[in-house]
XYZ file of C-alpha atoms in Angstrom:
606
model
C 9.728 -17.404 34.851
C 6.576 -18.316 32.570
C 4.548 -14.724 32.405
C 0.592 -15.319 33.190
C -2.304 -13.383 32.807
C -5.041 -12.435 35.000
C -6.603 -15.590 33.954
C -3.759 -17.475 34.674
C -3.186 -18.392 31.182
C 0.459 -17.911 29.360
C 0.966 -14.216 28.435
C 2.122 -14.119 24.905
C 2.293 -9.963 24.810
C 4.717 -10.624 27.951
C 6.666 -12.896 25.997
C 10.635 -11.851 24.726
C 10.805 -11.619 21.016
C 12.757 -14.643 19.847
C 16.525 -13.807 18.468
C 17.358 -15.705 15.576
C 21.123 -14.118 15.487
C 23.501 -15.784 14.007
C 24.189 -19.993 14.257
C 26.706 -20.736 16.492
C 29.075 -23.831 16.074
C 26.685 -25.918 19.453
C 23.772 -25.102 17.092
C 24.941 -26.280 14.051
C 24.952 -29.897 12.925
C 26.497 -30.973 9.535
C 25.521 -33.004 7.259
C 26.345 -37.076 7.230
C 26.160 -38.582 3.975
C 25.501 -37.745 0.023
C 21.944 -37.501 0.956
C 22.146 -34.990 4.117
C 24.623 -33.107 2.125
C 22.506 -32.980 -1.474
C 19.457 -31.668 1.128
C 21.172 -29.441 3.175
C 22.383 -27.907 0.165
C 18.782 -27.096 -1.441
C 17.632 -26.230 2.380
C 20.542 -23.548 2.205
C 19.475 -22.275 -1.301
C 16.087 -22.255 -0.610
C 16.172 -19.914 2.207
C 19.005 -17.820 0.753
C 21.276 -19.303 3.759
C 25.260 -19.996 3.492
C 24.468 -23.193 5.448
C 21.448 -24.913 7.205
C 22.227 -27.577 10.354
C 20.264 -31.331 9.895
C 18.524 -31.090 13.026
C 16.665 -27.131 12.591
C 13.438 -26.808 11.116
C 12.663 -25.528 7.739
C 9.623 -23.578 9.134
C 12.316 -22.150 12.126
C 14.608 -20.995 9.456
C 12.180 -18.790 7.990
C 10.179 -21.343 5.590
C 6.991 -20.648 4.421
C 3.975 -22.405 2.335
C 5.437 -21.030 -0.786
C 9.173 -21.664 -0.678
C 7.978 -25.530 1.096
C 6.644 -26.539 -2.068
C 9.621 -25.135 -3.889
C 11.822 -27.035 -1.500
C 9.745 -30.422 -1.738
C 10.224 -30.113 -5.525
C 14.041 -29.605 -5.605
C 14.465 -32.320 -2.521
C 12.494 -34.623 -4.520
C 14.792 -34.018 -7.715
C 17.843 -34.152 -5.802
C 16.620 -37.759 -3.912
C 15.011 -39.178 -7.386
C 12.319 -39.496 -4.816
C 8.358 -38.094 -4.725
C 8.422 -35.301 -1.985
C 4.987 -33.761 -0.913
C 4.193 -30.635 1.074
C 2.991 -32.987 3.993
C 6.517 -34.760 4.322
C 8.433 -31.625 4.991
C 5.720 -30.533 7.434
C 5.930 -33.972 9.154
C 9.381 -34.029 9.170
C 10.606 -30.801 8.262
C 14.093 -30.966 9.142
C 16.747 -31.987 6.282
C 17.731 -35.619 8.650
C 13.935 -36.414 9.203
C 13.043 -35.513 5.616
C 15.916 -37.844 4.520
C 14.907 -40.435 6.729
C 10.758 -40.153 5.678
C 11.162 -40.285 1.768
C 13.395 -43.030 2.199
C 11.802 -45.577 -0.100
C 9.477 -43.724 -1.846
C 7.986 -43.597 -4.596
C 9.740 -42.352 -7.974
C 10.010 -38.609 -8.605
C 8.494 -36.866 -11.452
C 10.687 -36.866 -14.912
C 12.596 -34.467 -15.201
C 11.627 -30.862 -17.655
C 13.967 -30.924 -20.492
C 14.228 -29.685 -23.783
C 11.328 -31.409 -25.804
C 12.924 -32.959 -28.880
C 11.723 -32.965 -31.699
C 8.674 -30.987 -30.972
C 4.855 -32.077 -31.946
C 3.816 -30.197 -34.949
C 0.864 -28.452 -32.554
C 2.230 -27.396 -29.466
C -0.330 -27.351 -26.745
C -0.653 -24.574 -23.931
C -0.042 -25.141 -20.508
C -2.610 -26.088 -18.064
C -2.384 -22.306 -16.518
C -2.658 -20.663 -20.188
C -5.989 -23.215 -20.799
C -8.565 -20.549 -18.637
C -6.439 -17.616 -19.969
C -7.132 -18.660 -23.472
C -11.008 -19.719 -23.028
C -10.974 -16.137 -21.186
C -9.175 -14.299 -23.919
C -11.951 -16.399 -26.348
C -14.798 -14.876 -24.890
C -13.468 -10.897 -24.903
C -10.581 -10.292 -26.278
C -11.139 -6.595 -25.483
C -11.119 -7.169 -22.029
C -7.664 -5.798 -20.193
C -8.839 -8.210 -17.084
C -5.779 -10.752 -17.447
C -3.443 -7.922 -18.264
C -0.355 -7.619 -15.817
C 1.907 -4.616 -15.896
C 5.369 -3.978 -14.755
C 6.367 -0.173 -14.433
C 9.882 1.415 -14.058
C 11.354 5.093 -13.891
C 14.054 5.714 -15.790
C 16.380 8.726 -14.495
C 19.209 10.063 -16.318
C 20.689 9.797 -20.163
C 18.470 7.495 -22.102
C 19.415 5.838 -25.416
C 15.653 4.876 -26.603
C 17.271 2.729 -29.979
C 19.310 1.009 -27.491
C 16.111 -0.078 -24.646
C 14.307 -1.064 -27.881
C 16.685 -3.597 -28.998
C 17.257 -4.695 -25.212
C 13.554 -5.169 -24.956
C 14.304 -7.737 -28.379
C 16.796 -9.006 -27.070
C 14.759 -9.819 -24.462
C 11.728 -11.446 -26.761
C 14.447 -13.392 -28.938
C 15.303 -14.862 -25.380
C 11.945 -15.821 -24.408
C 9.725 -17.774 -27.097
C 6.748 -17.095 -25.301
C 6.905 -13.722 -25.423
C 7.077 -14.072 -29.665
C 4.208 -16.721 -29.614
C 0.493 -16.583 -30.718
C -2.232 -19.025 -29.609
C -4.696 -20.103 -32.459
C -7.056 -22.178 -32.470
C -7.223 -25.620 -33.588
C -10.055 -28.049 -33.540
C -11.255 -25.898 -31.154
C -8.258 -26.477 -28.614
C -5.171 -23.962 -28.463
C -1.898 -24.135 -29.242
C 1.460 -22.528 -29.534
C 2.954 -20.586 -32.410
C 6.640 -19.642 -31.898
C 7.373 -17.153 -34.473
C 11.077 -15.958 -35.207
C 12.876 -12.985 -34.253
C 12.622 -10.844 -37.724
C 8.513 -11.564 -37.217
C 8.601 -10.365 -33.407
C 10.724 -7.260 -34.640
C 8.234 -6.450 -37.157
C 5.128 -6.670 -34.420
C 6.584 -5.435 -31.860
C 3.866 -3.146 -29.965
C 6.555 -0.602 -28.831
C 5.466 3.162 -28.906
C 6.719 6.281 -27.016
C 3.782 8.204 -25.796
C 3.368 11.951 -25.082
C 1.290 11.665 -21.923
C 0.136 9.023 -18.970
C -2.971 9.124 -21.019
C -0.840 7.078 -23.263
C 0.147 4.515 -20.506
C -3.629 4.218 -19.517
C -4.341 3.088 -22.650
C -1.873 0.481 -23.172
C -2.384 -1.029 -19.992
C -6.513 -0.866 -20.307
C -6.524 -2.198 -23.628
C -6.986 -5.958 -24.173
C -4.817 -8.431 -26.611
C -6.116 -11.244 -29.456
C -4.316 -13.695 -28.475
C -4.802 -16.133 -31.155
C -3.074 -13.039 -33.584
C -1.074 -10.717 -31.820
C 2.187 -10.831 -29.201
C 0.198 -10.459 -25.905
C 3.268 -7.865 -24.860
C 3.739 -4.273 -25.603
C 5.745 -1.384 -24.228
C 5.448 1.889 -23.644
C 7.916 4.800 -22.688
C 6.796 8.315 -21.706
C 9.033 11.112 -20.972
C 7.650 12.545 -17.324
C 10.089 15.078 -17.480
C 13.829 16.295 -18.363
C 16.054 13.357 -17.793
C 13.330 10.990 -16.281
C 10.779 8.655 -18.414
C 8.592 5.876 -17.105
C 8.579 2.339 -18.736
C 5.647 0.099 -18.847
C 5.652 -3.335 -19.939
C 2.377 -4.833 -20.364
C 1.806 -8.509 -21.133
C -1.504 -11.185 -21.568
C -1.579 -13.517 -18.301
C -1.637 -16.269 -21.092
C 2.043 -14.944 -21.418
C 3.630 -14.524 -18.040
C 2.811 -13.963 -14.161
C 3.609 -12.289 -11.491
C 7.058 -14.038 -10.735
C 7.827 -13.600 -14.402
C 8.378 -10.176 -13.858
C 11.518 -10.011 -12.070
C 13.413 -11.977 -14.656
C 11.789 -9.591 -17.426
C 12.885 -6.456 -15.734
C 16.268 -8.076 -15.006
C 16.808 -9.149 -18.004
C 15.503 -5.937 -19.593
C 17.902 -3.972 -18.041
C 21.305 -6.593 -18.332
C 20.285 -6.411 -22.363
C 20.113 -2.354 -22.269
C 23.639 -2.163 -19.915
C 25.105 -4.066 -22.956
C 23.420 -2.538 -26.108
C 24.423 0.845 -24.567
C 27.958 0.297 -24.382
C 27.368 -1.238 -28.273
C 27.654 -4.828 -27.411
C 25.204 -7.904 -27.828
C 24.050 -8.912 -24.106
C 25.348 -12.174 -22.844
C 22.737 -13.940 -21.180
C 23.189 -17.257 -19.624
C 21.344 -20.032 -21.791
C 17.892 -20.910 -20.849
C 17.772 -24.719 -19.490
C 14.053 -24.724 -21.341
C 11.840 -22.707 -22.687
C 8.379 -22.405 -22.009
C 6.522 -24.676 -24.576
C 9.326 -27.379 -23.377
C 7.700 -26.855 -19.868
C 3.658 -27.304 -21.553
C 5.197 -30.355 -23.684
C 6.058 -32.022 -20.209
C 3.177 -31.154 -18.686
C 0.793 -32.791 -21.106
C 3.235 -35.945 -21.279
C 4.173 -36.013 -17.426
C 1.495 -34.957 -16.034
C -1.267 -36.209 -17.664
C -4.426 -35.353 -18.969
C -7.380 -34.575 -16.052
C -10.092 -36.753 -17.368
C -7.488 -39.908 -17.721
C -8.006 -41.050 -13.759
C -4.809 -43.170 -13.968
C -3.007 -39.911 -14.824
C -1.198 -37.913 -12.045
C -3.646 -34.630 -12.588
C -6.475 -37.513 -13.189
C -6.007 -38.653 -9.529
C -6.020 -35.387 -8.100
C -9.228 -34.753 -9.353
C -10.589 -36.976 -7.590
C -9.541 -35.551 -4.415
C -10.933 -31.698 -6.323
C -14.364 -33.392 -6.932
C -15.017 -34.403 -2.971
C -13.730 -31.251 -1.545
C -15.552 -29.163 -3.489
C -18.754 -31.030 -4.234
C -21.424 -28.774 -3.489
C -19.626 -25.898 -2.415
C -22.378 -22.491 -2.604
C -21.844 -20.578 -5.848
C -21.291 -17.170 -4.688
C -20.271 -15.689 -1.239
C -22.248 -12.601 -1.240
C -20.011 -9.958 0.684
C -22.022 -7.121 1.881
C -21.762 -4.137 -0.700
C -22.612 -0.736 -1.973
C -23.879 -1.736 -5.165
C -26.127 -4.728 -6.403
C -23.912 -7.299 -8.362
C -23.875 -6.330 -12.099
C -24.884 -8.875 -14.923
C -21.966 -8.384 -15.684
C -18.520 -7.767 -14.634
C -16.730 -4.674 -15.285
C -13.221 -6.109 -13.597
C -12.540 -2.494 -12.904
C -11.035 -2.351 -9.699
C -9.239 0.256 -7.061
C -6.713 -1.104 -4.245
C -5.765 0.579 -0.567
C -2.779 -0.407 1.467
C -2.392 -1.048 4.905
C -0.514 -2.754 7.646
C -0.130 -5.540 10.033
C 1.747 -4.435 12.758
C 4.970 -5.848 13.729
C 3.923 -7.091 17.345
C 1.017 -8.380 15.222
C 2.662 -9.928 13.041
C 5.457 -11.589 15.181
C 2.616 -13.057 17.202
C 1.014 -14.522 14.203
C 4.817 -16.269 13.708
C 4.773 -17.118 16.778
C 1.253 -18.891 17.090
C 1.929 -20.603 13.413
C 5.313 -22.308 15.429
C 3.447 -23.396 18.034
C 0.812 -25.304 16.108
C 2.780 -26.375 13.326
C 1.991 -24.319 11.004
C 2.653 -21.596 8.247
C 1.899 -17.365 8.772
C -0.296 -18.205 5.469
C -2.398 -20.821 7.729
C -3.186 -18.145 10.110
C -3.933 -15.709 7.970
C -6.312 -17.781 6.325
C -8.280 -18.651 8.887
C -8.878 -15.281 10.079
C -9.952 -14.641 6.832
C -12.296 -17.342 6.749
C -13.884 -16.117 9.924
C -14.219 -12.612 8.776
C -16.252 -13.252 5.537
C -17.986 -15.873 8.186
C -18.927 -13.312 9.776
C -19.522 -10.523 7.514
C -21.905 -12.798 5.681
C -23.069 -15.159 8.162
C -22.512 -18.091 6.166
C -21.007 -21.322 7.548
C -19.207 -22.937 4.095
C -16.594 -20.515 3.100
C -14.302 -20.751 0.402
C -11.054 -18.700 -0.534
C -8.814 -18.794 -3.380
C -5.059 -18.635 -3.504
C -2.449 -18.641 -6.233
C 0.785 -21.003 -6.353
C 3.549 -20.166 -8.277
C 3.977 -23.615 -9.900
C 7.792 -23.289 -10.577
C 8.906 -25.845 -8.086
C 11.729 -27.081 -10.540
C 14.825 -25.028 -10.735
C 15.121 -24.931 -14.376
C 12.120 -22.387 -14.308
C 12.960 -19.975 -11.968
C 14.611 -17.603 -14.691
C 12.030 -18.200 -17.218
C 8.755 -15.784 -18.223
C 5.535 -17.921 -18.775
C 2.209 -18.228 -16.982
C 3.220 -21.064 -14.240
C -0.128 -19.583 -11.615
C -1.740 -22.092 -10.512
C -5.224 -21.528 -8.401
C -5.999 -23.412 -5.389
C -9.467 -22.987 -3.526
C -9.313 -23.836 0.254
C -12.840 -24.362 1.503
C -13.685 -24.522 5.332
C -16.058 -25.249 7.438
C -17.136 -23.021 10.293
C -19.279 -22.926 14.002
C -19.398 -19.878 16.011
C -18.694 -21.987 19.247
C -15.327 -23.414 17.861
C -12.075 -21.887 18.805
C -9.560 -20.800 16.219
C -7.679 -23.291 17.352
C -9.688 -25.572 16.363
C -10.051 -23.951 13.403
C -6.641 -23.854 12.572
C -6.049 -27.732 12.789
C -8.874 -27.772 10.575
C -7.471 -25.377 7.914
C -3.964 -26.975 8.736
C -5.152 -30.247 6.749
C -7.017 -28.579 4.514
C -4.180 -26.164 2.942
C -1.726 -29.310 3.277
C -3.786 -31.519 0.889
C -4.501 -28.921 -1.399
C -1.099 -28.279 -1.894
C -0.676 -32.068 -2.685
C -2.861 -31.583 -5.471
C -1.740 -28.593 -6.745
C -0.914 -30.074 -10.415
C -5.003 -30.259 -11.128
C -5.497 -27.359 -13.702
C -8.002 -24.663 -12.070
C -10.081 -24.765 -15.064
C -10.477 -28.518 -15.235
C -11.695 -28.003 -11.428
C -14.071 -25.812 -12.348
C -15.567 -28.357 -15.037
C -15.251 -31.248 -13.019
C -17.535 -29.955 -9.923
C -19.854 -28.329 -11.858
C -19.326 -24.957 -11.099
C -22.038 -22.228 -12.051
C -19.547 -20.055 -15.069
C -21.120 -16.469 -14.755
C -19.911 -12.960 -16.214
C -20.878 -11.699 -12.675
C -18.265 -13.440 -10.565
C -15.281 -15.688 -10.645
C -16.188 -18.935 -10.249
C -15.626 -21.021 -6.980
C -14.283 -18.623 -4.490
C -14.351 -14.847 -5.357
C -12.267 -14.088 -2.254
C -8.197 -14.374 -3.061
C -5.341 -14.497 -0.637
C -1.690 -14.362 -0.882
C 0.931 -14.307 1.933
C 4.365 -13.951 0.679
C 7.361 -13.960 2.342
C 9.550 -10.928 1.861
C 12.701 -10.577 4.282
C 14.117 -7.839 2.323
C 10.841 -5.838 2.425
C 10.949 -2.390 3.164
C 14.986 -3.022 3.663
C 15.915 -1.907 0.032
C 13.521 -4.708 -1.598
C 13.173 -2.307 -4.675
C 16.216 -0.544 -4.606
C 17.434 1.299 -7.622
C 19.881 0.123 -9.851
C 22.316 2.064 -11.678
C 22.993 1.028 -15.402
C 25.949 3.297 -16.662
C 24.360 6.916 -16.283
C 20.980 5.982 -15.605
C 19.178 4.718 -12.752
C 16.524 2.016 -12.972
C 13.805 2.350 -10.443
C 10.772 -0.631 -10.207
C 7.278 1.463 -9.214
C 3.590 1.003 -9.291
C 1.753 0.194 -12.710
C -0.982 2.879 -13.116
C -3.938 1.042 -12.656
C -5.491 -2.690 -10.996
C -7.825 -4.895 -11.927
C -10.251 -6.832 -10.129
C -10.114 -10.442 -11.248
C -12.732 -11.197 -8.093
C -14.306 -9.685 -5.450
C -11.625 -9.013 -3.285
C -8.119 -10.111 -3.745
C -5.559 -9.874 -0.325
C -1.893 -9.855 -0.561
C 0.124 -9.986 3.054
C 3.905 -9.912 3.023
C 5.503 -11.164 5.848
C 8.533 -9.525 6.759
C 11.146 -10.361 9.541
C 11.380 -7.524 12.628
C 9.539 -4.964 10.982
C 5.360 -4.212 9.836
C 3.997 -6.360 7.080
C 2.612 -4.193 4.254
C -0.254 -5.774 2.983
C -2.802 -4.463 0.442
C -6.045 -5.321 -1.379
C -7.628 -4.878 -5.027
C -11.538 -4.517 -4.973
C -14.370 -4.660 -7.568
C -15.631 -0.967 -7.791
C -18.873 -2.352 -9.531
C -19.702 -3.514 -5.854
C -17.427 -1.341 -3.479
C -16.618 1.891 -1.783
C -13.125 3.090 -0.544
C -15.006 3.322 2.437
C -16.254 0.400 2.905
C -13.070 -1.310 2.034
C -10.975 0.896 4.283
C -13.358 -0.455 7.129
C -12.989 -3.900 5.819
C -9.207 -3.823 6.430
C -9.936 -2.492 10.071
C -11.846 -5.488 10.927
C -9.564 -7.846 9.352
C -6.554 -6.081 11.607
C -9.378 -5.981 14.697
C -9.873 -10.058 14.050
C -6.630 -10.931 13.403
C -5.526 -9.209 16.794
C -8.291 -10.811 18.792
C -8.052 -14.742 17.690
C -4.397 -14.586 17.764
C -4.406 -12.947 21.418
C -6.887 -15.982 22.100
C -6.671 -18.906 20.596
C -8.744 -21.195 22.424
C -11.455 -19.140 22.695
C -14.747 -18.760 20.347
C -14.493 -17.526 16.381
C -17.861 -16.315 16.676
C -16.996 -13.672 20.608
C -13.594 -12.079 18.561
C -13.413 -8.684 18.822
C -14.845 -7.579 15.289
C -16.037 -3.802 15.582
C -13.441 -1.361 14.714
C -12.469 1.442 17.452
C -15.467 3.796 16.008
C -18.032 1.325 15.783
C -17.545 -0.036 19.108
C -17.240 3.427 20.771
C -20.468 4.489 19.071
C -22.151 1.441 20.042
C -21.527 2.073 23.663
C -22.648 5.480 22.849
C -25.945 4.335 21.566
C -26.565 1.704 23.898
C -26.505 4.027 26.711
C -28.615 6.690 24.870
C -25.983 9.275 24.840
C -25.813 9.235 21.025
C -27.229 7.857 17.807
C -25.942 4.931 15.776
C -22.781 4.660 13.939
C -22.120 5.498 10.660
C -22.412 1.885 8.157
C -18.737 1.797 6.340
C -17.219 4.845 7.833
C -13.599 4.210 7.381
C -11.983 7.195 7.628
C -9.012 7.808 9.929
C -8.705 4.352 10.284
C -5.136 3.765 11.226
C -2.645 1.812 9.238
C -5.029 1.929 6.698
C -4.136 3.837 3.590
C -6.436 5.297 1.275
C -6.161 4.959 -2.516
C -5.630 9.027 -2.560
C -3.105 8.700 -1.133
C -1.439 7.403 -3.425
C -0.776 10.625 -4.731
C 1.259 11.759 -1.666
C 4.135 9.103 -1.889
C 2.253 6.506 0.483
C 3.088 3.589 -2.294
C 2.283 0.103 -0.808
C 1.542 -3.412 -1.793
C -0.647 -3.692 -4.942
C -2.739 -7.065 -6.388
C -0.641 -10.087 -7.095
C-alpha cells in the first residue's frame, strides 16, 4: 500500500523510515576480477565499511559530495585511469564505475617525494590567496584557525612542549616561512634547532591570554604561522590552544595535529621519542606536483588552464555583491569580526532531505544548496545567486595524515524564477555542483583574476554566502570523545572566538538516525543575533516546505517563521499591529550565542 495525500499525491511523512541494517549474504555481491576487487576495496575504505557488494550504490551506502570526490581520486589511482565526480554519479556502483572508465583517459601522476627539490619552492595554489591576504595585513587574525583542547589530570608541561616539536619536526610546513621573491612566494623549510628556537609557545595566566593569541595575526614571510598556548583553568585541568595561519593548515589538518599532538606527549611522558609512522610526502612535495602536474592557470593547454575556461563562462558577469538585508550599512571596510549560533535540522527533516536527494539522484549537499539559493532569492529578491563552498582537496591517500592548506573554494552560481519548482531547481543545481566539482583543481584566486572580479576590503569576492554539508555518522554518538593518555584525559572543545571570512558562512552535518547540528558564523559589522537567529528559522521553515513539495513553486514556500506568520494573520484581520522585523527569540532549535555559556556547545565555522 502506496500512502496518498489529500491531493492524491505520494505521502512522504507517511512513508517507513528506510532500514539500512546489516547486508545479508542475497544482498551482497562480490567482486569478479582485479578491477572489481581493487574498487570494492577503496568503496569499503571510503565509507569506513568491512565490505561493499558491486551492484549497491555509493550514494545508498552513505556517500556524499565530499567523500565522492575522495573516492573518484583513489578509484582513478587504483585503475591508472581519469575518474570524475560525474562518472561515479552516472554509474555509481563499483561494476558500473568499472565498466564506464574503461578506456579512459590516463590518470594524474602520482604525488611523490620531489627529488631533488628547486632551489625556490613555490606555494600551493590554496596558500597563493592566503599569502596575497597575509601581504596586505599581516595584523589581521582573519585566516587564523584554532584548535582547542582541555586537559584534565597530571600534566607534564616540558613533556607537551617537546610533543608539540615533535610534532613541527614531523611536519615541514609547520617550520616554514613564505618570503617573497620577485614578487611571488615561496617556501622556506627551516630545521628543527631553528623551529625550537621560534617556537611561539607560552603558558598564560588567564583566557585573556588565549584571546590574544588567537586574535593576533602572523608575518608570514618571517615568522612560524603556529603558536600555542596553555592556561591552567583550574587545579588539575588546563586548556590548550593551537593556533595556526590558513597559509599553514585547514580545517581537516586539525585532526592529524591533535592526534599526533597527543601520540608524541603519550610517548615523551613515559620518557621515550614518539614513533610516528613516516610521512609518504610532505607538504612542499604536494605544491612541487601541483605546479608540475597540474599546471599553471594562464597556460590553456594545462589541466588548471582548461578549467578556466569552463570558470570564465560560468561566472562571466556574475553581480558583485549579494546584498543580504542587515542591521548595519556595509563598512569600507571589513572588520572580519564575527559571532556564530547553533541550531538544528530535525531528524524527520533531515531523513526527508536523504530521502528526496535518492530519489533525484542526488547528494544531501545538493538539497541543501538549493534551499539556500532560494532563501537569499528571496531575502534579497535577486534572481542570479551565487554561493561558495570549500573542498578539501586531499583526494589522494598519501595526504590524508598530512597538515597543509589543501581548501579549495568552489562558487556554485544559479539561476532562479519564482514560478519554477525546486525540482526543477534541483536538476538545475544537480549539473551545476557536478561540473564544478570537475573543475575543482582551478585555484580560487586565479578565478577571481580571470573573471574580473571587483577585489574590495568590504566583502569577499564572488559569493559572500558559504556552505558546507559534511557528513558525520559518528556525530553526537561519541564523535569527540575523550581520550585518556596515561593519567590525563584529552578532551577536543570550542576555540574561543570565530571569524567571519564572509557574510555568512553555513556548516550542516548530516548525521544518520539522529538531528543534524548545524551552525553559522556571521559578520557583526552587518548583523544582529537577532536577526541571525530569525535567519536560521526561515532557512529550517524553507527547507521543510520545498522538501514536503517538490514540484511545487520556489517563490509560494512557506517562508515566515511561526511568529511572523501568526502576527500577520493578526494584523491582517485588525486584531493586532505588525510583527516585530528580526525578532528571533524563542525560536526553537535555534541556539543563541549566550548560550554558549550554559553547556549548549554546537557546530562552529569550518
Amino acid at each position: 500500500e502506496v500512502p496518498l495525500n489529500s491531493a492524491g499525491k505520494l505521502d512522504r511523512k507517511a512513508l517507513p523510515a528506510p532500514d539500512f541494517g546489516t547486508m545479508s549474504e542475497e544482498d551482497y555481491t562480490g567482486p569478479e576480477g582485479d578491477d572489481e576487487t581493487a574498487v570494492a576495496r577503496v568503496f569499503a575504505d571510503v565509507l569506513g565499511l568491512d565490505r561493499v557488494s558491486v551492484t549497491t550504490s555509493f550514494f545508498d551506502l552513505g556517500g556524499n559530495s565530499l567523500s565522492a570526490m575522495r573516492l573518484a581520486a583513489r578509484t582513478g589511482e587504483v585503475l591508472g585511469a581519469t575518474v570524475s565526480v560525474r562518472d561515479l554519479f552516472d554509474a555509481p556502483t563499483v561494476r558500473e564505475l568499472v565498466t564506464a572508465v574503461a578506456g579512459a583517459g590516463e590518470a594524474l601522476a602520482p604525488i611523490t617525494q620531489a627529488d631533488p627539490r628547486p632551489d625556490h619552492i613555490p606555494v600551493s595554489f590554496a596558500q597563493q590567496r592566503m599569502w596575497f591576504m597575509n601581504q596586505f595585513d599581516p595584523d589581521a587574525p582573519t585566516y587564523n584557525i584554532q584548535a582547542g583542547a582541555k586537559l584534565t589530570g597530571d600534566l607534564d608541561t616540558d613533556a607537551l612542549r617537546q610533543a608539540v616539536l615533535d610534532v613541527v619536526e614531523r611536519h615541514e610546513v609547520l617550520r616554514t616561512t613564505f618570503p617573497g621573491v620577485d614578487g611571488d612566494p615561496t617556501q622556506v623549510i627551516h630545521d628543527l634547532e631553528w623551529a625550537a628556537e621560534h617556537l611561539d609557545w607560552a603558558i598564560v595566566d588567564s583566557e585573556a591570554g588565549l584571546m590574544e593569541a588567537a586574535t593576533r595575526g602572523f608575518v608570514v614571510a618571517e615568522q612560524s604561522a603556529f603558536r600555542v598556548r596553555l592556561l591552567r583553568s583550574q587545579q588539575g585541568e588546563w586548556i590548550f590552544l593551537a593556533v595556526l595561519h590558513h597559509i599553514v593548515s585547514d580545517g581537516e589538518s586539525m585532526g592529524p595535529l591533535l592526534t599526533d599532538i597527543v601520540t608524541a606527549y603519550a610517548a615523551r611522558a613515559q620518557g621515550h621519542t614518539p614513533a610516528f609512522a613516516p610521512l609518504p610526502v610532505q607538504f612542499a612535495d604536494y605544491a612541487i606536483w601541483q605546479h608540475e602536474v597540474l599546471g599553471d592557470p594562464q597556460d590553456q593547454d594545462s589541466v588548471v588552464g582548461r578549467q578556466l575556461e569552463y570558470w570564465e563562462d560560468q561566472l562571466m558577469g556574475l553581480p558583485d555583491v549579494l546584498e543580504l538585508p542587515a542591521d548595519r550599512p556595509r563598512p569600507v571596510t571589513a572588520s572580519a569580526k564575527g559571532a556564530s549560533i547553533d541550531f538544528t535540522v530535525p531528524r524527520a527533516l533531515g531523513e526527508r532531505i536523504e530521502q528526496l536527494a535518492a530519489e533525484y539522484g542526488l547528494t544531501s549537499f545538493m538539497v541543501v544548496h538549493a534551499a539556500l539559493a532560494v532563501l537569499l532569492s528571496r531575502l534579497t529578491a535577486a534572481d542570479d545567486i551565487a554561493i561558495a563552498t570549500p573542498i578539501a582537496g586531499r583526494g589522494d591517500r598519501v595526504l590524508d595524515p598530512m597538515v597543509g592548506m589543501f581548501v579549495n573554494t568552489l562558487v556554485l552560481r544559479s539561476e532562479l524564477e519564482p514560478m519554477m519548482a525546486f525540482s526543477e531547481l534541483l536538476e538545475e543545481v544537480r549539473e551545476t555542483d557536478l561540473d564544478a566539482f570537475a573543475n575543482a583543481d582551478v585555484p580560487f584566486e586565479a578565478v577571481v583574476d580571470a573573471v574580473g572580479a571587483v577585489r574590495s576590503q568590504a566583502f569577499a569576492p564572488l559569493a559572500q554566502v558559504m556552505l558546507s554539508v559534511d557528513h558525520n555518522p559518528a556525530a553526537g554518538a561519541g564523535a569527540q570523545q575523550p581520550v585518556d593518555v596515561g593519567s590525563l584525559t584529552v578532551e577536543q572543545i570550542e576555540p574561543p572566538t570565530a571569524f567571519a571570512q564572509r557574510d555568512l558562512s553555513i556548516t550542516v552535518r548530516t548525521v544518520a538516525g539522529r538531528d543534524w547540528p548545524a551552525g553559522m558564523v556571521y559578520a557583526t559589522d552587518l548583523f544582529n543575533e537577532a536577526t541571525m537567529v530569525t535567519f536560521a528559522q526561515r532557512f529550517l521553515t524553507l527547507l521543510d516546505s520545498l522538501t514536503d513539495d517538490p514540484d511545487g513553486a520556489i517563490g509560494a514556500a512557506q517562508f515566515l517563521v511561526a511568529q511572523e506568520h501568526s502576527s500577520l494573520v493578526d494584523w491582517s484581520s485588525g486584531q493586532s499591529t505588525a510583527p516585530v522585523p528580526g525578532d528571533g527569540g524563542g525560536v526553537p532549535g535555534v541556539a543563541h550565542s549566550g548560550d554558549r555559556a550554559n553547556g549548549n556547545d554546537g557546530v562552529s565555522d569550518n
